[in-house]
């Protein structure tokens, strides 16, 4: 209700300013109120989630707002993408609203404070819930050295994370999505899996790893990804990140901006990849559904397609925080 009143004001601002303002005020309100979200405990990746609705990566890139996001009632919060070294991301403007389509295009390009400052922010959070840390590569690390960046970040964040997401699907870092191809993926996941085994021995805890994929994959790529996540014993796959397609937004203002499209127009595309992965993996590896969830019914579509958990981003901007409870309620209704 409150968000319905606030939204026109936020939408009158430049999107990146509105984004910053909203997060700042969320920090402030978090101390005053918590949001009641119906419980729906689920066990996934060996972790007990209080409810299956999570915050998707990219909203809190620097882990500065964990307590505020947790206060919205999420069952889990994913922060990042974080890279080894700080980087400014792409020049502004780099975030665009397409309100007629309930969509966003962004080309942030992994702007973040770097893994050391990021971990200092994580340490300041009071919340002790399920925290996913999403890792990536610096824009200027050559692709044939990408694995070094992921290994570096995994070592750094290992003890701070409940689970770690390997993000190889952002369209805003040149060549990143090429890491989803069979040979590249096999090499990358081989390095990451070996690092995880070593860290598990060292710390006495095997931190689950999830792989985040794009919605723009064909059937062969999906089959290759399913084989690779099995071989390297990933613990879950997140389907999906933003899309490079412009289906459903043609002709709208900003539709031709470069970047990743999110929100309502990618819902079906993301669910198709989710369902294909569910078939290919035959229930062996859990799936986390993301992409275009703007209602409880949209969340139910992801569960029906094989997701054990879901994540929200663009829906929060169009529907506000009430969406978290609506999706958790939808999960309870099954
Ligand atoms: C502005 C913006 C920034 C994002 N940044 C990241 C990111 O840093 N890392 C990541 O894995 N996904 C990122 N995403 C993708 C979201 O986590 C999510 O996978 C995608 O937007 C699809 O869900 P949605 O339609 O509910 O937004 C970003 C999305 C948006 C809209």
CSV table of C-alpha atoms and ligand atoms in Angstrom, one decimal:
chain,number,residue,atom,x,y,z
A,1,UNK,CA,0.0,0.0,0.0
A,2,UNK,CA,2.7,2.5,1.1
A,3,UNK,CA,4.8,1.5,-1.9
A,4,UNK,CA,1.8,2.2,-4.3
A,5,UNK,CA,1.9,5.8,-3.0
A,6,UNK,CA,5.7,6.1,-3.1
A,7,UNK,CA,6.2,4.6,-6.6
A,8,UNK,CA,5.2,7.6,-8.7
A,9,UNK,CA,7.6,9.7,-6.7
A,10,UNK,CA,10.5,7.2,-7.1
A,11,UNK,CA,9.7,6.8,-10.8
A,12,UNK,CA,9.9,10.6,-11.3
A,13,UNK,CA,13.6,10.4,-10.4
A,14,UNK,CA,16.5,9.1,-12.4
A,15,UNK,CA,16.5,5.3,-11.9
A,16,UNK,CA,19.9,5.1,-10.3
A,17,UNK,CA,19.1,7.9,-7.9
A,18,UNK,CA,15.7,6.3,-7.0
A,19,UNK,CA,17.6,3.0,-6.5
A,20,UNK,CA,20.1,4.6,-4.1
A,21,UNK,CA,17.4,6.5,-2.2
A,22,UNK,CA,15.2,3.4,-1.8
A,23,UNK,CA,18.1,1.4,-0.3
A,24,UNK,CA,19.0,4.2,2.0
A,25,UNK,CA,15.4,4.5,3.3
A,26,UNK,CA,15.1,0.8,3.6
A,27,UNK,CA,18.2,0.8,5.9
A,28,UNK,CA,16.4,3.4,8.0
A,29,UNK,CA,13.0,1.6,8.1
A,30,UNK,CA,14.6,-1.8,8.8
A,31,UNK,CA,15.4,-0.6,12.4
A,32,UNK,CA,11.7,0.2,12.9
A,33,UNK,CA,9.7,-2.6,11.4
A,34,UNK,CA,10.1,-6.1,10.2
A,35,UNK,CA,7.8,-7.5,7.5
A,36,UNK,CA,5.7,-10.5,8.4
A,37,UNK,CA,6.1,-13.2,5.7
A,38,UNK,CA,4.4,-16.5,6.2
A,39,UNK,CA,6.8,-19.3,7.1
A,40,UNK,CA,7.3,-22.1,4.6
A,41,UNK,CA,10.5,-24.0,5.6
A,42,UNK,CA,12.2,-25.9,2.8
A,43,UNK,CA,15.5,-27.8,2.8
A,44,UNK,CA,17.6,-27.2,-0.3
A,45,UNK,CA,21.4,-27.8,-0.8
A,46,UNK,CA,21.4,-29.1,2.8
A,47,UNK,CA,20.3,-25.7,4.2
A,48,UNK,CA,17.0,-25.1,6.0
A,49,UNK,CA,15.3,-22.0,4.4
A,50,UNK,CA,12.6,-20.3,6.5
A,51,UNK,CA,10.8,-19.6,3.2
A,52,UNK,CA,11.8,-20.1,-0.5
A,53,UNK,CA,11.7,-16.5,-1.6
A,54,UNK,CA,15.1,-14.8,-1.9
A,55,UNK,CA,16.6,-11.5,-3.0
A,56,UNK,CA,18.4,-11.9,-6.4
A,57,UNK,CA,21.9,-10.6,-6.9
A,58,UNK,CA,22.6,-7.1,-8.1
A,59,UNK,CA,20.3,-5.1,-5.9
A,60,UNK,CA,22.8,-5.1,-3.0
A,61,UNK,CA,26.0,-5.3,-5.0
A,62,UNK,CA,28.3,-4.2,-2.1
A,63,UNK,CA,26.5,-6.0,0.8
A,64,UNK,CA,25.7,-2.7,2.3
A,65,UNK,CA,22.0,-3.3,3.0
A,66,UNK,CA,21.8,-6.9,4.3
A,67,UNK,CA,19.9,-6.1,7.4
A,68,UNK,CA,17.4,-3.9,5.5
A,69,UNK,CA,16.8,-6.6,2.9
A,70,UNK,CA,16.4,-9.3,5.5
A,71,UNK,CA,13.8,-7.1,7.3
A,72,UNK,CA,11.6,-7.4,4.1
A,73,UNK,CA,11.1,-11.0,5.0
A,74,UNK,CA,13.2,-12.8,2.5
A,75,UNK,CA,14.1,-16.4,3.2
A,76,UNK,CA,17.5,-15.7,1.9
A,77,UNK,CA,19.5,-12.8,0.6
A,78,UNK,CA,22.1,-12.9,-2.3
A,79,UNK,CA,24.6,-10.1,-2.4
A,80,UNK,CA,27.1,-9.2,-5.1
A,81,UNK,CA,28.2,-9.6,-7.8
A,82,UNK,CA,31.6,-8.9,-6.3
A,83,UNK,CA,34.9,-9.0,-8.1
A,84,UNK,CA,38.5,-9.4,-6.8
A,85,UNK,CA,39.4,-5.7,-7.3
A,86,UNK,CA,37.0,-2.7,-7.0
A,87,UNK,CA,35.8,-1.3,-10.4
A,88,UNK,CA,33.5,1.6,-11.3
A,89,UNK,CA,31.3,-0.3,-13.9
A,90,UNK,CA,30.1,1.3,-17.1
A,91,UNK,CA,29.5,5.1,-17.5
A,92,UNK,CA,26.0,6.5,-16.5
A,93,UNK,CA,23.3,6.3,-17.6
A,94,UNK,CA,23.3,2.6,-17.3
A,95,UNK,CA,19.9,1.8,-15.8
A,96,UNK,CA,16.6,2.2,-17.7
A,97,UNK,CA,12.9,1.7,-16.8
A,98,UNK,CA,10.4,0.4,-19.3
A,99,UNK,CA,7.3,0.8,-17.2
A,100,UNK,CA,4.8,-0.2,-19.9
A,101,UNK,CA,6.4,-3.6,-20.0
A,102,UNK,CA,7.2,-3.8,-16.3
A,103,UNK,CA,10.9,-4.2,-17.3
A,104,UNK,CA,14.3,-2.8,-16.7
A,105,UNK,CA,17.4,-2.7,-18.9
A,106,UNK,CA,20.7,-2.4,-17.0
A,107,UNK,CA,24.4,-2.3,-18.1
A,108,UNK,CA,26.0,-1.6,-14.7
A,109,UNK,CA,28.9,-3.9,-15.5
A,110,UNK,CA,29.7,-5.2,-12.0
A,111,UNK,CA,30.3,-1.8,-10.3
A,112,UNK,CA,31.5,-2.9,-6.9
A,113,UNK,CA,33.9,-2.0,-4.1
A,114,UNK,CA,36.0,-5.2,-4.5
A,115,UNK,CA,36.0,-8.3,-2.3
A,116,UNK,CA,37.9,-6.9,0.7
A,117,UNK,CA,35.6,-3.9,1.3
A,118,UNK,CA,32.6,-6.1,0.5
A,119,UNK,CA,33.6,-8.6,3.2
A,120,UNK,CA,34.0,-5.7,5.7
A,121,UNK,CA,30.4,-4.7,4.9
A,122,UNK,CA,29.2,-8.3,5.3
A,123,UNK,CA,30.9,-8.4,8.7
A,124,UNK,CA,29.0,-5.3,9.8
A,125,UNK,CA,25.6,-6.9,9.2
A,126,UNK,CA,23.7,-8.1,12.3
A,127,UNK,CA,21.4,-10.5,10.5
A,128,UNK,CA,22.4,-14.2,10.7
A,129,UNK,CA,20.2,-15.7,8.0
A,130,UNK,CA,21.0,-17.4,4.8
A,131,UNK,CA,23.5,-15.3,2.8
A,132,UNK,CA,24.4,-16.1,-0.8
A,133,UNK,CA,27.6,-14.3,-2.1
A,134,UNK,CA,27.6,-13.9,-5.9
A,135,UNK,CA,31.1,-13.8,-7.4
A,136,UNK,CA,32.4,-12.7,-10.8
A,137,UNK,CA,35.5,-11.5,-12.7
A,138,UNK,CA,37.0,-8.1,-13.1
A,139,UNK,CA,36.2,-6.5,-16.6
A,140,UNK,CA,39.9,-6.3,-17.4
A,141,UNK,CA,40.9,-9.8,-16.4
A,142,UNK,CA,41.5,-11.7,-19.7
A,143,UNK,CA,39.0,-14.5,-20.3
A,144,UNK,CA,41.7,-17.2,-20.2
A,145,UNK,CA,42.5,-16.0,-16.7
A,146,UNK,CA,38.8,-15.8,-15.6
A,147,UNK,CA,39.1,-18.9,-13.4
A,148,UNK,CA,41.8,-17.1,-11.3
A,149,UNK,CA,39.3,-14.4,-10.4
A,150,UNK,CA,36.6,-16.9,-9.4
A,151,UNK,CA,39.0,-18.9,-7.3
A,152,UNK,CA,40.4,-15.8,-5.7
A,153,UNK,CA,36.9,-14.6,-4.7
A,154,UNK,CA,35.8,-18.1,-3.6
A,155,UNK,CA,38.7,-18.3,-1.2
A,156,UNK,CA,38.0,-14.9,0.2
A,157,UNK,CA,34.2,-15.2,0.7
A,158,UNK,CA,34.2,-18.9,1.7
A,159,UNK,CA,33.7,-18.6,5.4
A,160,UNK,CA,31.3,-15.6,5.2
A,161,UNK,CA,28.8,-17.2,2.8
A,162,UNK,CA,26.0,-19.7,3.4
A,163,UNK,CA,26.4,-20.5,-0.3
A,164,UNK,CA,28.4,-19.0,-3.2
A,165,UNK,CA,27.0,-18.3,-6.7
A,166,UNK,CA,29.3,-18.5,-9.7
A,167,UNK,CA,28.0,-15.8,-12.1
A,168,UNK,CA,28.9,-16.5,-15.7
A,169,UNK,CA,25.8,-15.0,-17.2
A,170,UNK,CA,25.9,-11.2,-17.0
A,171,UNK,CA,25.7,-9.7,-20.4
A,172,UNK,CA,27.6,-6.6,-19.3
A,173,UNK,CA,31.1,-8.0,-18.9
A,174,UNK,CA,32.6,-8.7,-22.3
A,175,UNK,CA,32.9,-12.4,-23.1
A,176,UNK,CA,31.6,-13.5,-19.7
A,177,UNK,CA,28.7,-15.5,-21.2
A,178,UNK,CA,31.3,-17.4,-23.3
A,179,UNK,CA,32.2,-19.2,-20.0
A,180,UNK,CA,28.9,-21.1,-20.3
A,181,UNK,CA,30.2,-22.9,-23.4
A,182,UNK,CA,31.1,-26.6,-22.9
A,183,UNK,CA,34.9,-26.5,-22.9
A,184,UNK,CA,35.2,-23.2,-21.0
A,185,UNK,CA,32.6,-24.3,-18.5
A,186,UNK,CA,34.2,-27.6,-17.9
A,187,UNK,CA,37.6,-26.0,-17.2
A,188,UNK,CA,36.2,-23.3,-15.0
A,189,UNK,CA,34.0,-25.6,-12.9
A,190,UNK,CA,36.9,-28.0,-12.6
A,191,UNK,CA,39.1,-25.3,-11.0
A,192,UNK,CA,36.2,-24.1,-8.8
A,193,UNK,CA,35.2,-27.5,-7.6
A,194,UNK,CA,38.8,-28.4,-6.7
A,195,UNK,CA,39.2,-25.2,-4.8
A,196,UNK,CA,35.9,-25.9,-2.9
A,197,UNK,CA,37.1,-29.4,-1.9
A,198,UNK,CA,40.4,-27.9,-0.6
A,199,UNK,CA,38.5,-25.2,1.4
A,200,UNK,CA,36.0,-27.7,2.7
A,201,UNK,CA,38.9,-29.8,4.2
A,202,UNK,CA,40.6,-26.7,5.5
A,203,UNK,CA,37.5,-25.2,7.2
A,204,UNK,CA,35.5,-28.4,8.0
A,205,UNK,CA,32.4,-27.1,6.1
A,206,UNK,CA,31.4,-27.8,2.5
A,207,UNK,CA,29.9,-24.5,1.3
A,208,UNK,CA,27.3,-25.1,-1.4
A,209,UNK,CA,28.0,-23.7,-4.9
A,210,UNK,CA,25.3,-22.5,-7.3
A,211,UNK,CA,25.8,-21.7,-11.0
A,212,UNK,CA,23.9,-18.8,-12.4
A,213,UNK,CA,23.0,-19.1,-16.1
A,214,UNK,CA,21.4,-16.9,-18.8
A,215,UNK,CA,17.9,-17.1,-20.3
A,216,UNK,CA,19.3,-17.0,-23.8
A,217,UNK,CA,20.5,-20.6,-24.1
A,218,UNK,CA,19.7,-23.2,-26.8
A,219,UNK,CA,18.9,-26.8,-26.0
A,220,UNK,CA,22.5,-27.9,-26.7
A,221,UNK,CA,23.9,-25.4,-24.4
A,222,UNK,CA,21.4,-26.4,-21.7
A,223,UNK,CA,22.4,-30.0,-22.1
A,224,UNK,CA,26.1,-29.2,-21.8
A,225,UNK,CA,25.5,-27.1,-18.7
A,226,UNK,CA,23.5,-29.9,-17.1
A,227,UNK,CA,26.3,-32.3,-17.8
A,228,UNK,CA,29.0,-30.0,-16.4
A,229,UNK,CA,27.1,-29.2,-13.1
A,230,UNK,CA,26.7,-32.9,-12.6
A,231,UNK,CA,30.3,-33.7,-13.3
A,232,UNK,CA,31.6,-31.0,-11.0
A,233,UNK,CA,29.0,-31.5,-8.3
A,234,UNK,CA,27.5,-28.1,-8.2
A,235,UNK,CA,24.8,-27.8,-5.6
A,236,UNK,CA,22.2,-25.8,-7.5
A,237,UNK,CA,21.6,-23.8,-10.7
A,238,UNK,CA,20.0,-20.4,-10.8
A,239,UNK,CA,17.9,-19.9,-13.9
A,240,UNK,CA,18.1,-17.1,-14.9
A,241,UNK,CA,20.0,-13.8,-15.2
A,242,UNK,CA,18.9,-11.0,-17.5
A,243,UNK,CA,18.4,-11.4,-21.2
A,244,UNK,CA,20.0,-9.9,-24.3
A,245,UNK,CA,16.7,-10.4,-26.2
A,246,UNK,CA,14.3,-7.6,-26.7
A,247,UNK,CA,11.2,-9.7,-27.3
A,248,UNK,CA,8.2,-8.0,-25.8
A,249,UNK,CA,9.7,-4.6,-25.6
A,250,UNK,CA,10.1,-3.7,-29.3
A,251,UNK,CA,9.3,0.0,-30.0
A,252,UNK,CA,9.3,1.1,-26.3
A,253,UNK,CA,11.4,3.9,-25.1
A,254,UNK,CA,14.9,2.7,-24.1
A,255,UNK,CA,14.3,-0.8,-25.7
A,256,UNK,CA,17.4,-0.4,-27.8
A,257,UNK,CA,19.7,0.5,-24.9
A,258,UNK,CA,22.5,-2.0,-24.6
A,259,UNK,CA,22.4,-4.3,-21.5
A,260,UNK,CA,20.4,-7.0,-19.8
A,261,UNK,CA,16.6,-7.0,-19.9
A,262,UNK,CA,14.7,-8.1,-16.8
A,263,UNK,CA,11.2,-8.2,-15.5
A,264,UNK,CA,7.9,-9.4,-17.1
A,265,UNK,CA,9.1,-9.8,-20.7
A,266,UNK,CA,11.7,-12.4,-19.7
A,267,UNK,CA,9.5,-14.5,-17.5
A,268,UNK,CA,8.6,-17.2,-20.1
A,269,UNK,CA,12.1,-17.3,-21.6
A,270,UNK,CA,13.6,-17.8,-18.1
A,271,UNK,CA,11.0,-20.4,-17.2
A,272,UNK,CA,11.8,-22.3,-20.4
A,273,UNK,CA,15.4,-22.6,-19.4
A,274,UNK,CA,14.4,-23.6,-15.9
A,275,UNK,CA,12.1,-26.3,-17.1
A,276,UNK,CA,14.7,-27.7,-19.6
A,277,UNK,CA,17.3,-27.9,-16.8
A,278,UNK,CA,14.8,-29.6,-14.6
A,279,UNK,CA,14.2,-32.2,-17.3
A,280,UNK,CA,17.9,-32.6,-18.0
A,281,UNK,CA,18.9,-32.9,-14.3
A,282,UNK,CA,16.0,-35.2,-13.4
A,283,UNK,CA,15.7,-33.8,-9.9
A,284,UNK,CA,19.4,-34.6,-9.1
A,285,UNK,CA,20.4,-31.0,-8.6
A,286,UNK,CA,18.0,-28.3,-7.2
A,287,UNK,CA,17.0,-25.3,-9.2
A,288,UNK,CA,16.5,-21.7,-8.2
A,289,UNK,CA,14.0,-19.8,-10.4
A,290,UNK,CA,14.4,-16.1,-11.3
A,291,UNK,CA,13.3,-13.9,-14.1
A,292,UNK,CA,10.1,-11.9,-14.4
A,293,UNK,CA,8.4,-12.8,-11.1
A,294,UNK,CA,5.9,-10.0,-10.5
A,295,UNK,CA,3.2,-11.9,-8.7
A,296,UNK,CA,2.5,-15.0,-6.5
A,297,UNK,CA,1.3,-16.7,-9.7
A,298,UNK,CA,4.6,-16.1,-11.4
A,299,UNK,CA,6.4,-17.6,-8.5
A,300,UNK,CA,4.1,-20.6,-8.7
A,301,UNK,CA,5.0,-21.0,-12.4
A,302,UNK,CA,8.7,-21.3,-11.4
A,303,UNK,CA,7.9,-23.9,-8.7
A,304,UNK,CA,5.8,-25.9,-11.1
A,305,UNK,CA,8.6,-25.8,-13.7
A,306,UNK,CA,11.0,-27.4,-11.1
A,307,UNK,CA,12.3,-24.6,-8.9
A,308,UNK,CA,12.9,-25.3,-5.2
A,309,UNK,CA,13.5,-21.7,-4.5
A,310,UNK,CA,12.8,-18.4,-6.3
A,311,UNK,CA,14.5,-15.0,-6.4
A,312,UNK,CA,13.2,-11.5,-7.0
A,313,UNK,CA,14.6,-8.3,-8.4
A,314,UNK,CA,12.6,-6.3,-11.0
A,315,UNK,CA,9.3,-7.3,-9.4
A,316,UNK,CA,10.4,-5.4,-6.2
A,317,UNK,CA,10.7,-2.2,-8.2
A,318,UNK,CA,7.3,-2.5,-9.8
A,319,UNK,CA,5.4,-4.1,-7.0
A,320,UNK,CA,7.3,-3.2,-3.8
A,321,UNK,CA,8.2,-5.3,-0.8
A,322,UNK,CA,4.7,-6.8,-0.5
A,323,UNK,CA,5.7,-9.1,-3.4
A,324,UNK,CA,7.9,-11.1,-1.0
A,325,UNK,CA,5.0,-12.2,1.2
A,326,UNK,CA,2.8,-12.8,-1.9
A,327,UNK,CA,5.3,-15.2,-3.3
A,328,UNK,CA,5.9,-16.9,0.1
A,329,UNK,CA,2.1,-17.3,0.4
A,330,UNK,CA,2.0,-18.8,-3.2
A,331,UNK,CA,4.6,-21.3,-2.1
A,332,UNK,CA,2.5,-22.4,0.8
A,333,UNK,CA,-0.5,-22.9,-1.4
A,334,UNK,CA,1.7,-25.0,-3.6
B,1,LIG,C1,19.8,-3.5,-12.2
B,1,LIG,C2,20.1,-5.0,-12.1
B,1,LIG,C3,21.4,-5.4,-11.7
B,1,LIG,C4,21.7,-6.7,-11.7
B,1,LIG,N1,23.0,-7.1,-11.2
B,1,LIG,C5,23.3,-8.4,-11.1
B,1,LIG,C6,24.5,-8.8,-10.6
B,1,LIG,O1,25.4,-8.0,-10.3
B,1,LIG,N2,24.8,-10.2,-10.6
B,1,LIG,C7,23.8,-11.1,-11.0
B,1,LIG,O2,24.1,-12.3,-10.9
B,1,LIG,N3,22.6,-10.7,-11.4
B,1,LIG,C8,22.3,-9.4,-11.5
B,1,LIG,N4,21.1,-9.1,-12.0
B,1,LIG,C9,20.1,-10.1,-12.4
B,1,LIG,C10,19.1,-10.4,-11.3
B,1,LIG,O3,19.7,-11.0,-10.2
B,1,LIG,C11,18.1,-11.4,-11.9
B,1,LIG,O4,18.7,-12.7,-12.2
B,1,LIG,C12,17.4,-10.9,-13.2
B,1,LIG,O5,17.1,-9.6,-13.1
B,1,LIG,C13,16.1,-11.7,-13.5
B,1,LIG,O6,15.1,-11.5,-12.4
B,1,LIG,P1,14.0,-10.3,-12.4
B,1,LIG,O7,13.3,-10.4,-13.7
B,1,LIG,O8,13.2,-10.6,-11.2
B,1,LIG,O9,14.7,-9.0,-12.2
B,1,LIG,C14,20.8,-7.7,-12.0
B,1,LIG,C15,19.5,-7.3,-12.4
B,1,LIG,C16,19.2,-5.9,-12.5
B,1,LIG,C17,17.8,-5.5,-12.9
